PDB file of C-alpha atoms in Angstrom:
ATOM      1  CA  MET A   1      41.647  -0.155 -84.785  1.00  0.00           C
ATOM      2  CA  SER A   2      39.909  -2.415 -82.290  1.00  0.00           C
ATOM      3  CA  LYS A   3      41.554  -5.212 -80.360  1.00  0.00           C
ATOM      4  CA  SER A   4      39.755  -7.883 -82.394  1.00  0.00           C
ATOM      5  CA  GLU A   5      41.046  -6.273 -85.594  1.00  0.00           C
ATOM      6  CA  LEU A   6      44.557  -6.270 -84.163  1.00  0.00           C
ATOM      7  CA  SER A   7      44.432  -9.954 -83.279  1.00  0.00           C
ATOM      8  CA  THR A   8      42.905 -10.818 -86.650  1.00  0.00           C
ATOM      9  CA  ASN A   9      45.621  -8.910 -88.502  1.00  0.00           C
ATOM     10  CA  GLY A  10      48.362 -10.030 -86.110  1.00  0.00           C
ATOM     11  CA  GLU A  11      49.869 -12.577 -88.474  1.00  0.00           C
ATOM     12  CA  ALA A  12      49.948 -10.239 -91.456  1.00  0.00           C
ATOM     13  CA  PHE A  13      51.494  -7.473 -89.358  1.00  0.00           C
ATOM     14  CA  GLU A  14      54.055  -9.868 -87.900  1.00  0.00           C
ATOM     15  CA  GLY A  15      55.055 -11.124 -91.338  1.00  0.00           C
ATOM     16  CA  GLU A  16      55.424  -7.554 -92.539  1.00  0.00           C
ATOM     17  CA  THR A  17      57.660  -6.678 -89.606  1.00  0.00           C
ATOM     18  CA  LEU A  18      59.872  -9.710 -90.199  1.00  0.00           C
ATOM     19  CA  THR A  19      60.097  -8.959 -93.908  1.00  0.00           C
ATOM     20  CA  HIS A  20      61.266  -5.432 -93.177  1.00  0.00           C
ATOM     21  CA  SER A  21      63.715  -6.511 -90.474  1.00  0.00           C
ATOM     22  CA  PRO A  22      65.949  -9.463 -91.407  1.00  0.00           C
ATOM     23  CA  GLN A  23      68.067  -8.918 -88.284  1.00  0.00           C
ATOM     24  CA  PHE A  24      64.976  -9.342 -86.130  1.00  0.00           C
ATOM     25  CA  ALA A  25      63.980 -12.479 -88.026  1.00  0.00           C
ATOM     26  CA  GLN A  26      67.460 -13.924 -87.469  1.00  0.00           C
ATOM     27  CA  ARG A  27      67.345 -13.146 -83.734  1.00  0.00           C
ATOM     28  CA  VAL A  28      63.945 -14.797 -83.426  1.00  0.00           C
ATOM     29  CA  SER A  29      64.923 -17.928 -85.343  1.00  0.00           C
ATOM     30  CA  SER A  30      68.127 -18.382 -83.349  1.00  0.00           C
ATOM     31  CA  TRP A  31      66.188 -17.897 -80.101  1.00  0.00           C
ATOM     32  CA  VAL A  32      63.620 -20.467 -81.245  1.00  0.00           C
ATOM     33  CA  GLU A  33      66.413 -22.916 -82.075  1.00  0.00           C
ATOM     34  CA  ARG A  34      67.925 -22.509 -78.609  1.00  0.00           C
ATOM     35  CA  ARG A  35      64.531 -22.986 -76.964  1.00  0.00           C
ATOM     36  CA  LEU A  36      63.822 -26.139 -78.975  1.00  0.00           C
ATOM     37  CA  ARG A  37      67.230 -27.562 -78.095  1.00  0.00           C
ATOM     38  CA  ALA A  38      66.684 -26.808 -74.409  1.00  0.00           C
ATOM     39  CA  LEU A  39      63.277 -28.499 -74.507  1.00  0.00           C
ATOM     40  CA  ALA A  40      64.730 -31.527 -76.288  1.00  0.00           C
ATOM     41  CA  ASP A  41      67.447 -31.819 -73.635  1.00  0.00           C
ATOM     42  CA  GLU A  42      64.869 -31.614 -70.841  1.00  0.00           C
ATOM     43  CA  SER A  43      62.666 -34.341 -72.317  1.00  0.00           C
ATOM     44  CA  GLU A  44      65.494 -36.891 -72.639  1.00  0.00           C
TER      45      GLU A  44
END
Protein backbone atom coordinates (compact mmCIF):
# COMPACT_ATOMS: atom_id res chain seq x y z
CA MET A 1 0.00 0.00 0.00
CA SER A 2 1.38 3.39 -0.97
CA LYS A 3 1.46 6.44 1.25
CA SER A 4 -1.26 8.17 -0.77
CA GLU A 5 -3.49 5.12 -0.34
CA LEU A 6 -2.83 5.17 3.39
CA SER A 7 -3.78 8.83 3.72
CA THR A 8 -6.86 8.33 1.54
CA ASN A 9 -8.01 5.38 3.63
CA GLY A 10 -6.92 6.98 6.91
CA GLU A 11 -10.42 7.91 8.02
CA ALA A 12 -11.92 4.51 7.27
CA PHE A 13 -9.05 2.76 9.05
CA GLU A 14 -9.35 5.09 12.03
CA GLY A 15 -13.08 4.49 12.32
CA GLU A 16 -12.50 0.76 12.16
CA THR A 17 -9.92 0.93 14.93
CA LEU A 18 -12.23 2.96 17.16
CA THR A 19 -15.12 0.61 16.49
CA HIS A 20 -13.02 -2.36 17.55
CA SER A 21 -11.60 -0.61 20.61
CA PRO A 22 -14.17 1.20 22.78
CA GLN A 23 -11.56 1.77 25.50
CA PHE A 24 -9.38 3.62 23.01
CA ALA A 25 -12.34 5.69 21.83
CA GLN A 26 -13.12 6.63 25.44
CA ARG A 27 -9.50 7.64 26.11
CA VAL A 28 -9.44 9.79 22.99
CA SER A 29 -12.74 11.52 23.72
CA SER A 30 -11.77 12.28 27.32
CA TRP A 31 -8.40 13.63 26.13
CA VAL A 32 -10.18 15.80 23.55
CA GLU A 33 -12.52 17.12 26.25
CA ARG A 34 -9.57 18.06 28.47
CA ARG A 35 -7.81 19.78 25.57
CA LEU A 36 -10.92 21.77 24.65
CA ARG A 37 -11.40 22.85 28.25
CA ALA A 38 -7.76 23.93 28.50
CA LEU A 39 -8.07 25.93 25.28
CA ALA A 40 -11.29 27.56 26.50
CA ASP A 41 -9.58 28.55 29.76
CA GLU A 42 -6.64 30.05 27.87
CA SER A 43 -8.83 32.15 25.58
CA GLU A 44 -10.79 33.78 28.43
